[in-house]
PDB file of C-alpha atoms in Angstrom:
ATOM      1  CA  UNK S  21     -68.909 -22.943 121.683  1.00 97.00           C
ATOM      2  CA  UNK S  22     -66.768 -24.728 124.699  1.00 97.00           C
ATOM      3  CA  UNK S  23     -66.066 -21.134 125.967  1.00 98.00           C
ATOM      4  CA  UNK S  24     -69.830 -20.500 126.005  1.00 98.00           C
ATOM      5  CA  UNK S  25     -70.753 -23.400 127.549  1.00 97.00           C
ATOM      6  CA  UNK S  26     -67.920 -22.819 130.355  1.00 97.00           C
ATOM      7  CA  UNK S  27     -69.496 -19.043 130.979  1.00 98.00           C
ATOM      8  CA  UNK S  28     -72.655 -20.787 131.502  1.00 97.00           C
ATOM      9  CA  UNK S  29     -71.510 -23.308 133.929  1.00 97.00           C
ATOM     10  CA  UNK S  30     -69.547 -20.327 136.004  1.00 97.00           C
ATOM     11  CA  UNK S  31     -72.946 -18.300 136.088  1.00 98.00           C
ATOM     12  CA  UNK S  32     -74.884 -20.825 137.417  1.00 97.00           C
ATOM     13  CA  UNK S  33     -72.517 -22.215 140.153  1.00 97.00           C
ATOM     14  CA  UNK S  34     -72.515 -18.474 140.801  1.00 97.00           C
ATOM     15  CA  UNK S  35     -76.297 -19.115 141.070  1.00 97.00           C
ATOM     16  CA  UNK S  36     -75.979 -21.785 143.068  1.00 97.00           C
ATOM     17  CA  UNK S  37     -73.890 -20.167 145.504  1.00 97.00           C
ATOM     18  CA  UNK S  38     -76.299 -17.455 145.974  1.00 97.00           C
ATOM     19  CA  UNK S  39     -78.846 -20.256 146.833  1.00 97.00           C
ATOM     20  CA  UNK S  40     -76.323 -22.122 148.991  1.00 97.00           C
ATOM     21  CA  UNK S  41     -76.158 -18.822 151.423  1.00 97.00           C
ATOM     22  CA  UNK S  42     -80.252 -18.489 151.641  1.00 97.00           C
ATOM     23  CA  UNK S  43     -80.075 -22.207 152.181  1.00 96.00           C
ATOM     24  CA  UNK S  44     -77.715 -21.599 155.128  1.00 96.00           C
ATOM     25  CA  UNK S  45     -79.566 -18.591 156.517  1.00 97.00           C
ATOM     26  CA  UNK S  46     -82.881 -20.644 156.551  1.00 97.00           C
ATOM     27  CA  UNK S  47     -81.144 -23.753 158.044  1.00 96.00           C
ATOM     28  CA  UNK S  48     -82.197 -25.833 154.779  1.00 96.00           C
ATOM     29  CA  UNK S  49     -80.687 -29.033 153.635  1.00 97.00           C
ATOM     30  CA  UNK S  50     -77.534 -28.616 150.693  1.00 97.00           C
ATOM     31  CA  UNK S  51     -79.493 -31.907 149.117  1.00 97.00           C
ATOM     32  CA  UNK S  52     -82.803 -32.456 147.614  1.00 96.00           C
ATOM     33  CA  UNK S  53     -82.496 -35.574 145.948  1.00 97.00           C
ATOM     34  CA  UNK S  54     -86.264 -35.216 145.200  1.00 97.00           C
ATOM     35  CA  UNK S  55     -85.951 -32.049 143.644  1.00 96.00           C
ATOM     36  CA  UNK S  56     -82.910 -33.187 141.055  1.00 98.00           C
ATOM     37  CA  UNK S  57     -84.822 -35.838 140.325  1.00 98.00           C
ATOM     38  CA  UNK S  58     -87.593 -33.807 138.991  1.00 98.00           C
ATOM     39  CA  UNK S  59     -85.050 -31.587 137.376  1.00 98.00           C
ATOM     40  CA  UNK S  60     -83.862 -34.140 135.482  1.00 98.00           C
ATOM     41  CA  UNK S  61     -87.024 -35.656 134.632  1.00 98.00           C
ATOM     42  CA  UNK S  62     -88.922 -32.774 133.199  1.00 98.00           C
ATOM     43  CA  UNK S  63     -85.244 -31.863 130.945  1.00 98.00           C
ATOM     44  CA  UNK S  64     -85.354 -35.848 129.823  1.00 98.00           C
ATOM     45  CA  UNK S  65     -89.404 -35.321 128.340  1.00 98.00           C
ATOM     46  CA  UNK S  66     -88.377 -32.261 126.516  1.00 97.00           C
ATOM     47  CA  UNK S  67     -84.649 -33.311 125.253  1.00 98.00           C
ATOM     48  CA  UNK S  68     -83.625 -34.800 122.138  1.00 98.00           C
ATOM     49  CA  UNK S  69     -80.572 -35.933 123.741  1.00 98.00           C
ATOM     50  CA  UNK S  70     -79.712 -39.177 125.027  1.00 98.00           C
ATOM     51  CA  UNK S  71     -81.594 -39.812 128.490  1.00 98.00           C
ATOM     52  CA  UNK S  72     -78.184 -42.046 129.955  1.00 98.00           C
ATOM     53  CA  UNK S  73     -76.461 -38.586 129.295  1.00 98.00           C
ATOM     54  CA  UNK S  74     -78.540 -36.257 130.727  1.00 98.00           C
ATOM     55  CA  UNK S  75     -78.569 -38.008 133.536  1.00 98.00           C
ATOM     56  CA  UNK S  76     -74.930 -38.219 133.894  1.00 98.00           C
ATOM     57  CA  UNK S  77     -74.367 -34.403 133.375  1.00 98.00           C
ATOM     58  CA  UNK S  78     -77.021 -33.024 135.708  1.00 98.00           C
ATOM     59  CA  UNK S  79     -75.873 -35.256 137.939  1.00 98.00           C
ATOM     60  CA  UNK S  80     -72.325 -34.004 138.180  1.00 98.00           C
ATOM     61  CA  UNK S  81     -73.845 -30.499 137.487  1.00 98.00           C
ATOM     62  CA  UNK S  82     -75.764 -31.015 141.645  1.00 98.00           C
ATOM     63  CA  UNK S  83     -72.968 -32.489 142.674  1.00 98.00           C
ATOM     64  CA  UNK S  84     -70.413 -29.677 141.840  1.00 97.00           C
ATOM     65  CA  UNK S  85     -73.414 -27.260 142.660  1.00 97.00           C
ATOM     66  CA  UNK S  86     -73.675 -28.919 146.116  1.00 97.00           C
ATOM     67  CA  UNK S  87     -69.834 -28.930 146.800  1.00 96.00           C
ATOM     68  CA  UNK S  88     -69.918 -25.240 146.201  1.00 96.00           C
ATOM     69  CA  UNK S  89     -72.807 -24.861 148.547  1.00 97.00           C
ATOM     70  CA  UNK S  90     -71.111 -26.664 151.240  1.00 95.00           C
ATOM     71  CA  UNK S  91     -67.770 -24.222 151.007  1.00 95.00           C
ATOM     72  CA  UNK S  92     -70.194 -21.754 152.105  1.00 94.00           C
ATOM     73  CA  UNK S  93     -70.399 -23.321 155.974  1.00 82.00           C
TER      74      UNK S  93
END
């Protein structure tokens, strides 16, 4: 199951990667605060998991997602 869950993390920071370069080519910002926010909002109405922890992991999810990005400049 931790293998799985590792694969998944590697595909989407693959993902994000691909977003960081149309982000760069379009001159948009690495960070939408607003935009996690919602993220994490809609995933905390349809989780059963604790709200304090999906918080914590999406938020280190953007935050590697945006480091990543910003290798790209």
């Amino acid at each position: 199951l931790d293998s799985k869950l590792l694969e998944i993390f590697k595909e989407r920071f693959e993902i994000s990667r691909k977003v960081g370069l149309y982000k760069l080519k379009h001159d948009l910002p690495i960070e939408d605060k607003k935009r996690e926010n919602e993220i994490i909002n809609s995933i905390k109405r349809t989780s059963d998991l604790p709200k304090e922890f999906i918080t914590k992991l999406f938020n280190l999810i953007f935050e590697e997602s945006k480091r990543v990005q910003g290798e790209l400049k």
